[in-house]
Amino acid sequence: MTTQSALSISVSIVALLFGVAVLVFTTVVIRWAVQDDFYLLARGYDPNNPAAERPSADYRDLYGWTENLIRQRNHDVLAFHYTLGASCVVVGLLLIAWAVDRERLRRRISKGGAT
């Protein structure tokens, strides 16, 4: 095995492990962390209060828009992390396949099998 093949396999293993770690972290930790992310909103609005004590309609609209923005941000965060993890896994697998194929071709050439 050549130094370049060994280096390629070691880089691919690191990429593969990083991708798996990102996917596991996203599934276990980030998904759990973003589900209760609405603590950022001021909970002063209560629709059960009498109409005189309720905030204006502008605040209700702003509150609804903010909830939608937080949901969209959480969705985008999860999508980014899943994409990052999956791409690292794919790159790791491709590098392993490339290194194995390269080593197989090198052995065939060194035996004189290729013309």
XYZ file of C-alpha atoms in Angstrom:
115
model
C 0.000 0.000 0.000
C 1.406 3.359 -0.975
C 1.575 6.372 1.284
C -0.953 8.211 -0.837
C -3.450 5.337 -0.556
C -2.971 5.128 3.200
C -3.434 8.890 3.511
C -6.541 8.770 1.337
C -8.049 5.970 3.402
C -7.273 7.760 6.666
C -8.859 10.996 5.398
C -11.893 9.065 4.215
C -12.289 7.379 7.598
C -12.094 10.764 9.330
C -14.718 12.185 6.926
C -16.929 9.156 7.445
C -16.695 9.356 11.241
C -17.304 13.111 11.185
C -20.397 12.626 9.017
C -21.788 9.910 11.265
C -21.096 12.055 14.342
C -22.896 15.040 12.791
C -25.887 12.884 11.848
C -26.129 11.338 15.318
C -25.674 14.734 17.007
C -28.346 16.265 14.786
C -30.795 13.464 15.391
C -30.297 13.257 19.140
C -29.303 16.714 20.362
C -30.233 19.397 17.847
C -33.696 17.998 17.110
C -34.392 17.941 20.850
C -32.956 21.436 21.371
C -34.944 23.175 18.645
C -38.326 21.711 19.528
C -38.623 24.006 22.565
C -37.038 27.019 20.921
C -40.034 29.258 21.463
C -38.707 30.511 24.805
C -37.266 33.353 22.714
C -40.740 34.824 22.363
C -42.242 37.074 24.983
C -45.151 35.191 26.456
C -47.011 38.346 27.448
C -49.750 37.671 24.936
C -52.604 35.611 26.275
C -55.688 35.256 24.062
C -57.792 34.378 27.138
C -57.389 37.842 28.676
C -60.256 40.309 28.297
C -60.132 42.355 25.120
C -59.171 45.556 26.956
C -56.077 43.920 28.453
C -54.963 42.142 25.297
C -52.172 43.552 23.149
C -53.105 45.037 19.832
C -53.698 43.099 16.639
C -50.279 44.222 15.436
C -48.667 42.365 18.311
C -50.687 39.234 17.543
C -49.564 39.406 13.938
C -45.959 39.982 14.980
C -46.134 37.084 17.409
C -47.485 34.776 14.700
C -44.850 35.866 12.204
C -42.125 35.327 14.772
C -43.393 31.824 15.480
C -43.327 31.072 11.756
C -39.785 32.457 11.452
C -38.564 30.317 14.347
C -40.157 27.207 12.835
C -38.541 27.955 9.472
C -35.150 28.593 11.088
C -35.358 25.315 13.017
C -36.259 23.468 9.826
C -33.338 25.065 7.985
C -30.909 24.246 10.809
C -31.906 20.592 10.757
C -31.760 20.445 6.962
C -28.282 21.993 6.937
C -26.912 19.595 9.528
C -28.452 16.540 7.862
C -27.012 17.666 4.514
C -23.584 18.260 6.053
C -23.532 14.855 7.736
C -24.799 12.977 4.696
C -22.325 14.698 2.366
C -19.408 13.837 4.675
C -20.512 10.200 4.756
C -20.796 10.100 0.963
C -17.395 11.766 0.493
C -15.846 9.307 2.940
C -17.321 6.332 1.097
C -16.229 7.688 -2.276
C -12.678 8.245 -1.035
C -12.514 4.699 0.330
C -13.779 3.298 -2.968
C -11.315 5.450 -4.922
C -8.359 4.389 -2.755
C -9.243 0.697 -3.040
C -9.686 0.946 -6.806
C -6.430 2.888 -7.147
C -4.550 0.275 -5.122
C -6.078 -2.555 -7.167
C -5.030 -0.826 -10.410
C -1.509 -0.220 -9.059
C -1.140 -3.916 -8.181
C -2.351 -4.985 -11.621
C 0.130 -2.665 -13.335
C 3.032 -3.789 -11.134
C 2.344 -7.452 -11.991
C 2.478 -6.603 -15.684
C -1.098 -7.614 -16.343
C -1.965 -4.410 -18.167
C -0.647 -3.867 -21.665
